[in-house]
């Protein structure tokens, strides 16, 4: 489980988060919604210590997050983070080298090839090892970024606006991928401002507004998209997948 307790955060004197109480239970997909600039990325980046709260704290798997180098290394092993733009994350020319980068740095070359193969298979990119990242579609590059994080065997996956730049079929494929990984026991926190994508992928929902969690629950029924500045326009037909 990931939890924040009375979390405050700002950039200089610009306060963004004002006492956030957020919970993402284990082996579920928790979706964080909120208007542009609500502070979703700023909150997600607290979960693997990319940002540090000004006040309050973060708890991951029952342990309070600490900010010394050794604690952060261990935290980032458990909590994988996928950035909104894959190009901020991809580091090597070919898919295989890119996905191998994290595990090879951490564990050396032993076993890396098998890890890469398995991670690519989990994101539906079997046999892509020798392809050039620069020649892939945006959706494929996102999958490679996700595979790079999965290759590190995290328990938690934080995805910042994962549908950005995806079309309808790309978004539907992403929903299936996330649901499949959650069914394997991974814990997700996913940010978006699309309620349709949120409803299709999520088990739990939190809405960030004016620096606080203004709504949280197991359904988005009754959440007024206008009030929270959520997009009414949906990408493709990714509405209800019929789960309870
Ligand atoms: N590095 C930074 N320095 C100063 N201000 C920042 C920085 N990063 C974000 N902000 C500001 O903090 C606020 C929250 O930004 P954040 O990116 O967390 O919101 P968001 O909900 O993820 O937005 P979006 O949906 O547009 O991605 C915004 O007003 C933004 O301009």
PDB file of C-alpha atoms and ligand atoms in Angstrom:
ATOM      1  CA  UNK A   1       0.000   0.000   0.000  1.00  0.00           C
ATOM      2  CA  UNK A   2       1.088   3.582  -0.662  1.00  0.00           C
ATOM      3  CA  UNK A   3      -0.173   6.256   1.688  1.00  0.00           C
ATOM      4  CA  UNK A   4       0.430   9.934   2.248  1.00  0.00           C
ATOM      5  CA  UNK A   5      -0.199  11.597   5.585  1.00  0.00           C
ATOM      6  CA  UNK A   6      -0.924  15.334   5.727  1.00  0.00           C
ATOM      7  CA  UNK A   7       1.424  15.878   2.803  1.00  0.00           C
ATOM      8  CA  UNK A   8       2.339  19.464   1.931  1.00  0.00           C
ATOM      9  CA  UNK A   9       4.543  20.428  -0.972  1.00  0.00           C
ATOM     10  CA  UNK A  10       5.398  23.498  -3.021  1.00  0.00           C
ATOM     11  CA  UNK A  11       7.928  24.843  -5.478  1.00  0.00           C
ATOM     12  CA  UNK A  12       9.539  27.799  -3.716  1.00  0.00           C
ATOM     13  CA  UNK A  13       6.657  29.865  -2.384  1.00  0.00           C
ATOM     14  CA  UNK A  14       4.160  28.293  -4.812  1.00  0.00           C
ATOM     15  CA  UNK A  15       2.227  25.779  -2.687  1.00  0.00           C
ATOM     16  CA  UNK A  16       0.799  22.879  -4.720  1.00  0.00           C
ATOM     17  CA  UNK A  17      -0.203  20.192  -2.189  1.00  0.00           C
ATOM     18  CA  UNK A  18      -1.899  21.273   1.030  1.00  0.00           C
ATOM     19  CA  UNK A  19      -2.434  18.321   3.320  1.00  0.00           C
ATOM     20  CA  UNK A  20      -2.966  15.398   0.938  1.00  0.00           C
ATOM     21  CA  UNK A  21      -4.310  12.169   2.457  1.00  0.00           C
ATOM     22  CA  UNK A  22      -4.061   9.581  -0.304  1.00  0.00           C
ATOM     23  CA  UNK A  23      -4.175   5.784  -0.188  1.00  0.00           C
ATOM     24  CA  UNK A  24      -3.432   3.244  -2.918  1.00  0.00           C
ATOM     25  CA  UNK A  25      -4.155  -0.313  -1.746  1.00  0.00           C
ATOM     26  CA  UNK A  26      -2.025  -3.292  -2.754  1.00  0.00           C
ATOM     27  CA  UNK A  27      -2.736  -5.231  -5.976  1.00  0.00           C
ATOM     28  CA  UNK A  28      -5.248  -2.645  -7.183  1.00  0.00           C
ATOM     29  CA  UNK A  29      -5.265   0.205  -9.684  1.00  0.00           C
ATOM     30  CA  UNK A  30      -5.805   3.554  -7.994  1.00  0.00           C
ATOM     31  CA  UNK A  31      -6.455   6.440 -10.352  1.00  0.00           C
ATOM     32  CA  UNK A  32      -5.565   9.999  -9.436  1.00  0.00           C
ATOM     33  CA  UNK A  33      -7.667  12.542 -11.316  1.00  0.00           C
ATOM     34  CA  UNK A  34      -7.481  16.303 -11.397  1.00  0.00           C
ATOM     35  CA  UNK A  35      -7.466  19.301 -13.698  1.00  0.00           C
ATOM     36  CA  UNK A  36      -4.325  20.476 -15.529  1.00  0.00           C
ATOM     37  CA  UNK A  37      -1.932  21.834 -12.953  1.00  0.00           C
ATOM     38  CA  UNK A  38      -3.816  20.321  -9.983  1.00  0.00           C
ATOM     39  CA  UNK A  39      -0.563  18.782  -8.765  1.00  0.00           C
ATOM     40  CA  UNK A  40      -0.964  15.162  -9.897  1.00  0.00           C
ATOM     41  CA  UNK A  41       2.639  14.811 -11.099  1.00  0.00           C
ATOM     42  CA  UNK A  42       3.887  16.567  -7.976  1.00  0.00           C
ATOM     43  CA  UNK A  43       2.037  14.017  -5.846  1.00  0.00           C
ATOM     44  CA  UNK A  44       3.094  10.966  -7.875  1.00  0.00           C
ATOM     45  CA  UNK A  45       6.748  12.006  -7.655  1.00  0.00           C
ATOM     46  CA  UNK A  46       6.534  11.773  -3.856  1.00  0.00           C
ATOM     47  CA  UNK A  47       5.858   8.044  -4.125  1.00  0.00           C
ATOM     48  CA  UNK A  48       9.373   7.116  -5.208  1.00  0.00           C
ATOM     49  CA  UNK A  49      11.137  10.034  -3.581  1.00  0.00           C
ATOM     50  CA  UNK A  50      11.690  12.086  -6.747  1.00  0.00           C
ATOM     51  CA  UNK A  51      10.231  14.921  -4.661  1.00  0.00           C
ATOM     52  CA  UNK A  52      10.284  15.297  -0.894  1.00  0.00           C
ATOM     53  CA  UNK A  53       7.361  16.717   1.109  1.00  0.00           C
ATOM     54  CA  UNK A  54       7.742  20.026   2.915  1.00  0.00           C
ATOM     55  CA  UNK A  55       5.530  18.633   5.665  1.00  0.00           C
ATOM     56  CA  UNK A  56       3.810  15.303   6.321  1.00  0.00           C
ATOM     57  CA  UNK A  57       5.102  11.988   5.019  1.00  0.00           C
ATOM     58  CA  UNK A  58       4.745   9.066   2.629  1.00  0.00           C
ATOM     59  CA  UNK A  59       4.410   5.412   3.649  1.00  0.00           C
ATOM     60  CA  UNK A  60       5.205   2.634   1.155  1.00  0.00           C
ATOM     61  CA  UNK A  61       4.543  -0.981   2.111  1.00  0.00           C
ATOM     62  CA  UNK A  62       4.266   0.000   5.768  1.00  0.00           C
ATOM     63  CA  UNK A  63       7.592   1.867   5.846  1.00  0.00           C
ATOM     64  CA  UNK A  64       7.881   5.604   6.151  1.00  0.00           C
ATOM     65  CA  UNK A  65       9.898   6.983   3.237  1.00  0.00           C
ATOM     66  CA  UNK A  66      13.329   8.362   4.186  1.00  0.00           C
ATOM     67  CA  UNK A  67      15.478  10.522   1.947  1.00  0.00           C
ATOM     68  CA  UNK A  68      19.065   9.363   2.477  1.00  0.00           C
ATOM     69  CA  UNK A  69      20.700   7.837  -0.612  1.00  0.00           C
ATOM     70  CA  UNK A  70      20.480   4.192   0.549  1.00  0.00           C
ATOM     71  CA  UNK A  71      16.784   4.467   1.481  1.00  0.00           C
ATOM     72  CA  UNK A  72      15.971   6.120  -1.839  1.00  0.00           C
ATOM     73  CA  UNK A  73      17.791   3.384  -3.758  1.00  0.00           C
ATOM     74  CA  UNK A  74      15.778   0.745  -1.971  1.00  0.00           C
ATOM     75  CA  UNK A  75      12.526   2.690  -2.433  1.00  0.00           C
ATOM     76  CA  UNK A  76      13.107   3.070  -6.175  1.00  0.00           C
ATOM     77  CA  UNK A  77      13.730  -0.640  -6.481  1.00  0.00           C
ATOM     78  CA  UNK A  78      10.210  -1.216  -5.145  1.00  0.00           C
ATOM     79  CA  UNK A  79       8.424   1.702  -6.810  1.00  0.00           C
ATOM     80  CA  UNK A  80       8.789   2.055 -10.578  1.00  0.00           C
ATOM     81  CA  UNK A  81       7.891   5.370 -12.188  1.00  0.00           C
ATOM     82  CA  UNK A  82       6.844   5.818 -15.818  1.00  0.00           C
ATOM     83  CA  UNK A  83       6.988   9.419 -17.007  1.00  0.00           C
ATOM     84  CA  UNK A  84       4.347  11.065 -19.138  1.00  0.00           C
ATOM     85  CA  UNK A  85       6.680  11.353 -22.117  1.00  0.00           C
ATOM     86  CA  UNK A  86       8.589   8.169 -22.949  1.00  0.00           C
ATOM     87  CA  UNK A  87      11.415  10.225 -24.403  1.00  0.00           C
ATOM     88  CA  UNK A  88      12.195  11.470 -20.873  1.00  0.00           C
ATOM     89  CA  UNK A  89      12.845   7.859 -19.918  1.00  0.00           C
ATOM     90  CA  UNK A  90      14.381   6.010 -22.871  1.00  0.00           C
ATOM     91  CA  UNK A  91      18.156   6.023 -22.616  1.00  0.00           C
ATOM     92  CA  UNK A  92      19.538   3.668 -25.271  1.00  0.00           C
ATOM     93  CA  UNK A  93      19.253   3.389 -29.064  1.00  0.00           C
ATOM     94  CA  UNK A  94      17.707  -0.074 -29.241  1.00  0.00           C
ATOM     95  CA  UNK A  95      14.767  -1.509 -27.347  1.00  0.00           C
ATOM     96  CA  UNK A  96      16.809  -4.386 -25.912  1.00  0.00           C
ATOM     97  CA  UNK A  97      19.598  -2.108 -24.657  1.00  0.00           C
ATOM     98  CA  UNK A  98      17.091   0.271 -23.179  1.00  0.00           C
ATOM     99  CA  UNK A  99      15.167  -2.336 -21.217  1.00  0.00           C
ATOM    100  CA  UNK A 100      18.463  -3.946 -20.100  1.00  0.00           C
ATOM    101  CA  UNK A 101      19.862  -0.653 -18.800  1.00  0.00           C
ATOM    102  CA  UNK A 102      18.327  -0.743 -15.292  1.00  0.00           C
ATOM    103  CA  UNK A 103      18.835  -4.438 -14.472  1.00  0.00           C
ATOM    104  CA  UNK A 104      22.351  -4.533 -15.979  1.00  0.00           C
ATOM    105  CA  UNK A 105      23.376  -1.501 -13.899  1.00  0.00           C
ATOM    106  CA  UNK A 106      21.973  -3.019 -10.769  1.00  0.00           C
ATOM    107  CA  UNK A 107      22.807  -6.692 -11.120  1.00  0.00           C
ATOM    108  CA  UNK A 108      25.421  -6.925 -13.888  1.00  0.00           C
ATOM    109  CA  UNK A 109      24.796  -8.869 -17.075  1.00  0.00           C
ATOM    110  CA  UNK A 110      23.869 -12.214 -15.492  1.00  0.00           C
ATOM    111  CA  UNK A 111      20.233 -12.958 -16.167  1.00  0.00           C
ATOM    112  CA  UNK A 112      19.594  -9.638 -17.866  1.00  0.00           C
ATOM    113  CA  UNK A 113      18.751 -11.111 -21.254  1.00  0.00           C
ATOM    114  CA  UNK A 114      16.017 -13.284 -19.767  1.00  0.00           C
ATOM    115  CA  UNK A 115      14.655 -10.332 -17.768  1.00  0.00           C
ATOM    116  CA  UNK A 116      14.513  -8.188 -20.898  1.00  0.00           C
ATOM    117  CA  UNK A 117      12.751 -10.903 -22.864  1.00  0.00           C
ATOM    118  CA  UNK A 118      10.193 -11.397 -20.125  1.00  0.00           C
ATOM    119  CA  UNK A 119       9.578  -7.652 -19.632  1.00  0.00           C
ATOM    120  CA  UNK A 120       9.063  -7.138 -23.376  1.00  0.00           C
ATOM    121  CA  UNK A 121       6.717 -10.078 -23.499  1.00  0.00           C
ATOM    122  CA  UNK A 122       4.662  -8.673 -20.610  1.00  0.00           C
ATOM    123  CA  UNK A 123       4.085  -5.448 -22.547  1.00  0.00           C
ATOM    124  CA  UNK A 124       3.332  -7.268 -25.804  1.00  0.00           C
ATOM    125  CA  UNK A 125       6.606  -6.426 -27.571  1.00  0.00           C
ATOM    126  CA  UNK A 126       8.073  -9.909 -27.992  1.00  0.00           C
ATOM    127  CA  UNK A 127      11.084  -9.929 -30.268  1.00  0.00           C
ATOM    128  CA  UNK A 128      11.536  -6.129 -30.328  1.00  0.00           C
ATOM    129  CA  UNK A 129      15.062  -6.272 -28.847  1.00  0.00           C
ATOM    130  CA  UNK A 130      16.904  -5.061 -31.949  1.00  0.00           C
ATOM    131  CA  UNK A 131      14.400  -2.401 -33.011  1.00  0.00           C
ATOM    132  CA  UNK A 132      15.449   1.245 -32.755  1.00  0.00           C
ATOM    133  CA  UNK A 133      13.488   3.207 -30.131  1.00  0.00           C
ATOM    134  CA  UNK A 134      13.519   6.235 -32.434  1.00  0.00           C
ATOM    135  CA  UNK A 135      11.595   4.302 -35.107  1.00  0.00           C
ATOM    136  CA  UNK A 136       8.781   3.148 -32.819  1.00  0.00           C
ATOM    137  CA  UNK A 137       5.348   4.702 -32.497  1.00  0.00           C
ATOM    138  CA  UNK A 138       4.573   6.756 -29.403  1.00  0.00           C
ATOM    139  CA  UNK A 139       2.488   3.896 -27.981  1.00  0.00           C
ATOM    140  CA  UNK A 140       5.311   1.414 -28.551  1.00  0.00           C
ATOM    141  CA  UNK A 141       7.835   3.763 -26.925  1.00  0.00           C
ATOM    142  CA  UNK A 142       5.555   3.965 -23.898  1.00  0.00           C
ATOM    143  CA  UNK A 143       5.523   0.185 -23.738  1.00  0.00           C
ATOM    144  CA  UNK A 144       9.305   0.096 -23.905  1.00  0.00           C
ATOM    145  CA  UNK A 145       9.492   2.597 -21.029  1.00  0.00           C
ATOM    146  CA  UNK A 146       7.101   0.420 -19.041  1.00  0.00           C
ATOM    147  CA  UNK A 147       9.115  -2.714 -19.891  1.00  0.00           C
ATOM    148  CA  UNK A 148      12.278  -0.968 -18.638  1.00  0.00           C
ATOM    149  CA  UNK A 149      10.588  -0.391 -15.299  1.00  0.00           C
ATOM    150  CA  UNK A 150       9.056  -3.892 -15.154  1.00  0.00           C
ATOM    151  CA  UNK A 151      12.490  -5.425 -15.796  1.00  0.00           C
ATOM    152  CA  UNK A 152      13.453  -4.127 -12.334  1.00  0.00           C
ATOM    153  CA  UNK A 153      10.666  -6.228 -10.747  1.00  0.00           C
ATOM    154  CA  UNK A 154       8.956  -3.441  -8.808  1.00  0.00           C
ATOM    155  CA  UNK A 155       6.000  -4.053  -6.473  1.00  0.00           C
ATOM    156  CA  UNK A 156       4.471  -0.678  -7.286  1.00  0.00           C
ATOM    157  CA  UNK A 157       4.079   1.087 -10.601  1.00  0.00           C
ATOM    158  CA  UNK A 158       3.365   4.791 -10.860  1.00  0.00           C
ATOM    159  CA  UNK A 159       2.214   5.940 -14.304  1.00  0.00           C
ATOM    160  CA  UNK A 160       1.972   9.669 -14.978  1.00  0.00           C
ATOM    161  CA  UNK A 161      -0.706  10.447 -17.601  1.00  0.00           C
ATOM    162  CA  UNK A 162      -0.079   7.210 -19.506  1.00  0.00           C
ATOM    163  CA  UNK A 163      -2.689   7.898 -22.208  1.00  0.00           C
ATOM    164  CA  UNK A 164      -1.035  11.150 -23.353  1.00  0.00           C
ATOM    165  CA  UNK A 165      -0.514  10.857 -27.105  1.00  0.00           C
ATOM    166  CA  UNK A 166      -2.335   7.516 -27.450  1.00  0.00           C
ATOM    167  CA  UNK A 167      -5.292   6.962 -29.779  1.00  0.00           C
ATOM    168  CA  UNK A 168      -8.413   4.939 -28.904  1.00  0.00           C
ATOM    169  CA  UNK A 169      -6.999   1.480 -29.689  1.00  0.00           C
ATOM    170  CA  UNK A 170      -3.715   2.410 -27.969  1.00  0.00           C
ATOM    171  CA  UNK A 171      -5.627   3.458 -24.867  1.00  0.00           C
ATOM    172  CA  UNK A 172      -7.703   0.272 -24.837  1.00  0.00           C
ATOM    173  CA  UNK A 173      -4.549  -1.830 -25.166  1.00  0.00           C
ATOM    174  CA  UNK A 174      -3.039   0.077 -22.257  1.00  0.00           C
ATOM    175  CA  UNK A 175      -6.114  -0.610 -20.111  1.00  0.00           C
ATOM    176  CA  UNK A 176      -5.769  -4.351 -20.822  1.00  0.00           C
ATOM    177  CA  UNK A 177      -2.053  -4.264 -20.064  1.00  0.00           C
ATOM    178  CA  UNK A 178      -2.489  -2.469 -16.726  1.00  0.00           C
ATOM    179  CA  UNK A 179      -5.390  -4.722 -15.697  1.00  0.00           C
ATOM    180  CA  UNK A 180      -3.368  -7.827 -16.547  1.00  0.00           C
ATOM    181  CA  UNK A 181      -0.398  -6.664 -14.468  1.00  0.00           C
ATOM    182  CA  UNK A 182      -2.660  -5.687 -11.545  1.00  0.00           C
ATOM    183  CA  UNK A 183      -4.157  -9.180 -11.668  1.00  0.00           C
ATOM    184  CA  UNK A 184      -0.598 -10.518 -11.269  1.00  0.00           C
ATOM    185  CA  UNK A 185      -0.391  -8.569  -7.990  1.00  0.00           C
ATOM    186  CA  UNK A 186       1.239  -5.275  -8.979  1.00  0.00           C
ATOM    187  CA  UNK A 187      -0.005  -2.134  -7.267  1.00  0.00           C
ATOM    188  CA  UNK A 188      -0.690   0.815  -9.574  1.00  0.00           C
ATOM    189  CA  UNK A 189      -1.158   4.517  -9.159  1.00  0.00           C
ATOM    190  CA  UNK A 190      -2.163   6.108 -12.465  1.00  0.00           C
ATOM    191  CA  UNK A 191      -2.851   9.792 -13.099  1.00  0.00           C
ATOM    192  CA  UNK A 192      -5.209  11.093 -15.761  1.00  0.00           C
ATOM    193  CA  UNK A 193      -7.747  13.774 -16.493  1.00  0.00           C
ATOM    194  CA  UNK A 194      -9.894  11.448 -18.581  1.00  0.00           C
ATOM    195  CA  UNK A 195     -12.776  10.025 -16.493  1.00  0.00           C
ATOM    196  CA  UNK A 196     -13.521   7.397 -19.188  1.00  0.00           C
ATOM    197  CA  UNK A 197     -10.000   5.972 -19.063  1.00  0.00           C
ATOM    198  CA  UNK A 198     -10.100   6.187 -15.257  1.00  0.00           C
ATOM    199  CA  UNK A 199     -13.367   4.210 -15.062  1.00  0.00           C
ATOM    200  CA  UNK A 200     -12.048   1.627 -17.514  1.00  0.00           C
ATOM    201  CA  UNK A 201      -8.800   0.967 -15.675  1.00  0.00           C
ATOM    202  CA  UNK A 202      -9.363   1.817 -12.012  1.00  0.00           C
ATOM    203  CA  UNK A 203     -10.484   0.036  -8.855  1.00  0.00           C
ATOM    204  CA  UNK A 204     -10.221   3.153  -6.697  1.00  0.00           C
ATOM    205  CA  UNK A 205     -10.364   6.823  -7.517  1.00  0.00           C
ATOM    206  CA  UNK A 206      -9.033   9.976  -5.930  1.00  0.00           C
ATOM    207  CA  UNK A 207      -9.626  13.499  -7.213  1.00  0.00           C
ATOM    208  CA  UNK A 208      -7.040  16.148  -6.441  1.00  0.00           C
ATOM    209  CA  UNK A 209      -8.403  19.683  -6.270  1.00  0.00           C
ATOM    210  CA  UNK A 210      -7.019  22.833  -4.693  1.00  0.00           C
ATOM    211  CA  UNK A 211      -4.137  20.909  -3.196  1.00  0.00           C
ATOM    212  CA  UNK A 212      -6.219  18.264  -1.419  1.00  0.00           C
ATOM    213  CA  UNK A 213      -8.015  14.998  -2.165  1.00  0.00           C
ATOM    214  CA  UNK A 214     -11.504  16.345  -2.743  1.00  0.00           C
ATOM    215  CA  UNK A 215     -13.054  12.927  -3.458  1.00  0.00           C
ATOM    216  CA  UNK A 216     -12.023   9.334  -3.036  1.00  0.00           C
ATOM    217  CA  UNK A 217     -13.994   6.169  -3.529  1.00  0.00           C
ATOM    218  CA  UNK A 218     -14.529   2.958  -5.470  1.00  0.00           C
ATOM    219  CA  UNK A 219     -16.546   4.605  -8.230  1.00  0.00           C
ATOM    220  CA  UNK A 220     -16.649   7.839 -10.172  1.00  0.00           C
ATOM    221  CA  UNK A 221     -20.449   7.853 -10.184  1.00  0.00           C
ATOM    222  CA  UNK A 222     -21.612  11.168  -8.877  1.00  0.00           C
ATOM    223  CA  UNK A 223     -18.281  12.916  -9.500  1.00  0.00           C
ATOM    224  CA  UNK A 224     -19.030  16.073 -11.506  1.00  0.00           C
ATOM    225  CA  UNK A 225     -16.352  16.360 -14.222  1.00  0.00           C
ATOM    226  CA  UNK A 226     -17.042  20.103 -14.646  1.00  0.00           C
ATOM    227  CA  UNK A 227     -16.428  20.825 -10.997  1.00  0.00           C
ATOM    228  CA  UNK A 228     -13.004  19.242 -11.043  1.00  0.00           C
ATOM    229  CA  UNK A 229     -11.987  20.367 -14.538  1.00  0.00           C
ATOM    230  CA  UNK A 230     -11.921  16.825 -15.950  1.00  0.00           C
ATOM    231  CA  UNK A 231     -12.158  16.299 -19.682  1.00  0.00           C
ATOM    232  CA  UNK A 232     -15.604  15.466 -20.988  1.00  0.00           C
ATOM    233  CA  UNK A 233     -14.135  14.373 -24.276  1.00  0.00           C
ATOM    234  CA  UNK A 234     -13.171  10.692 -24.250  1.00  0.00           C
ATOM    235  CA  UNK A 235     -10.504   8.974 -26.291  1.00  0.00           C
ATOM    236  CA  UNK A 236     -12.275   6.184 -28.132  1.00  0.00           C
ATOM    237  CA  UNK A 237     -14.730   3.982 -26.340  1.00  0.00           C
ATOM    238  CA  UNK A 238     -12.876   3.142 -23.156  1.00  0.00           C
ATOM    239  CA  UNK A 239     -15.856   3.427 -20.890  1.00  0.00           C
ATOM    240  CA  UNK A 240     -17.009   0.769 -18.504  1.00  0.00           C
ATOM    241  CA  UNK A 241     -15.353  -2.596 -18.868  1.00  0.00           C
ATOM    242  CA  UNK A 242     -18.246  -4.162 -16.950  1.00  0.00           C
ATOM    243  CA  UNK A 243     -16.387  -4.951 -13.754  1.00  0.00           C
ATOM    244  CA  UNK A 244     -18.134  -4.394 -10.475  1.00  0.00           C
TER     245      UNK A 244
HETATM  246  N1  LIG B   1       9.571  22.284 -11.347  1.00  0.00           N
HETATM  247  C1  LIG B   1       8.591  23.147 -11.092  1.00  0.00           C
HETATM  248  N2  LIG B   1       8.876  24.392 -10.647  1.00  0.00           N
HETATM  249  C2  LIG B   1       7.884  25.277 -10.360  1.00  0.00           C
HETATM  250  N3  LIG B   1       6.567  25.008 -10.512  1.00  0.00           N
HETATM  251  C3  LIG B   1       6.239  23.783 -10.961  1.00  0.00           C
HETATM  252  C4  LIG B   1       7.223  22.794 -11.281  1.00  0.00           C
HETATM  253  N4  LIG B   1       6.586  21.678 -11.703  1.00  0.00           N
HETATM  254  C5  LIG B   1       5.259  21.948 -11.657  1.00  0.00           C
HETATM  255  N5  LIG B   1       5.051  23.216 -11.215  1.00  0.00           N
HETATM  256  C6  LIG B   1       3.740  23.863 -11.014  1.00  0.00           C
HETATM  257  O1  LIG B   1       3.060  23.155  -9.990  1.00  0.00           O
HETATM  258  C7  LIG B   1       1.682  23.017 -10.308  1.00  0.00           C
HETATM  259  C8  LIG B   1       1.306  21.546 -10.331  1.00  0.00           C
HETATM  260  O2  LIG B   1       1.971  20.914 -11.423  1.00  0.00           O
HETATM  261  P1  LIG B   1       1.853  19.347 -11.716  1.00  0.00           P
HETATM  262  O3  LIG B   1       2.682  19.078 -12.922  1.00  0.00           O
HETATM  263  O4  LIG B   1       2.134  18.609 -10.474  1.00  0.00           O
HETATM  264  O5  LIG B   1       0.291  19.234 -12.060  1.00  0.00           O
HETATM  265  P2  LIG B   1      -0.496  18.142 -12.895  1.00  0.00           P
HETATM  266  O6  LIG B   1      -1.809  17.976 -12.218  1.00  0.00           O
HETATM  267  O7  LIG B   1       0.348  16.931 -13.059  1.00  0.00           O
HETATM  268  O8  LIG B   1      -0.678  18.882 -14.270  1.00  0.00           O
HETATM  269  P3  LIG B   1      -0.894  18.285 -15.759  1.00  0.00           P
HETATM  270  O9  LIG B   1      -2.214  17.599 -15.751  1.00  0.00           O
HETATM  271  O10 LIG B   1      -0.905  19.536 -16.587  1.00  0.00           O
HETATM  272  O11 LIG B   1       0.275  17.381 -16.049  1.00  0.00           O
HETATM  273  C9  LIG B   1       1.468  23.703 -11.650  1.00  0.00           C
HETATM  274  O12 LIG B   1       0.983  24.994 -11.411  1.00  0.00           O
HETATM  275  C10 LIG B   1       2.858  23.752 -12.241  1.00  0.00           C
HETATM  276  O13 LIG B   1       3.014  24.885 -13.063  1.00  0.00           O
END
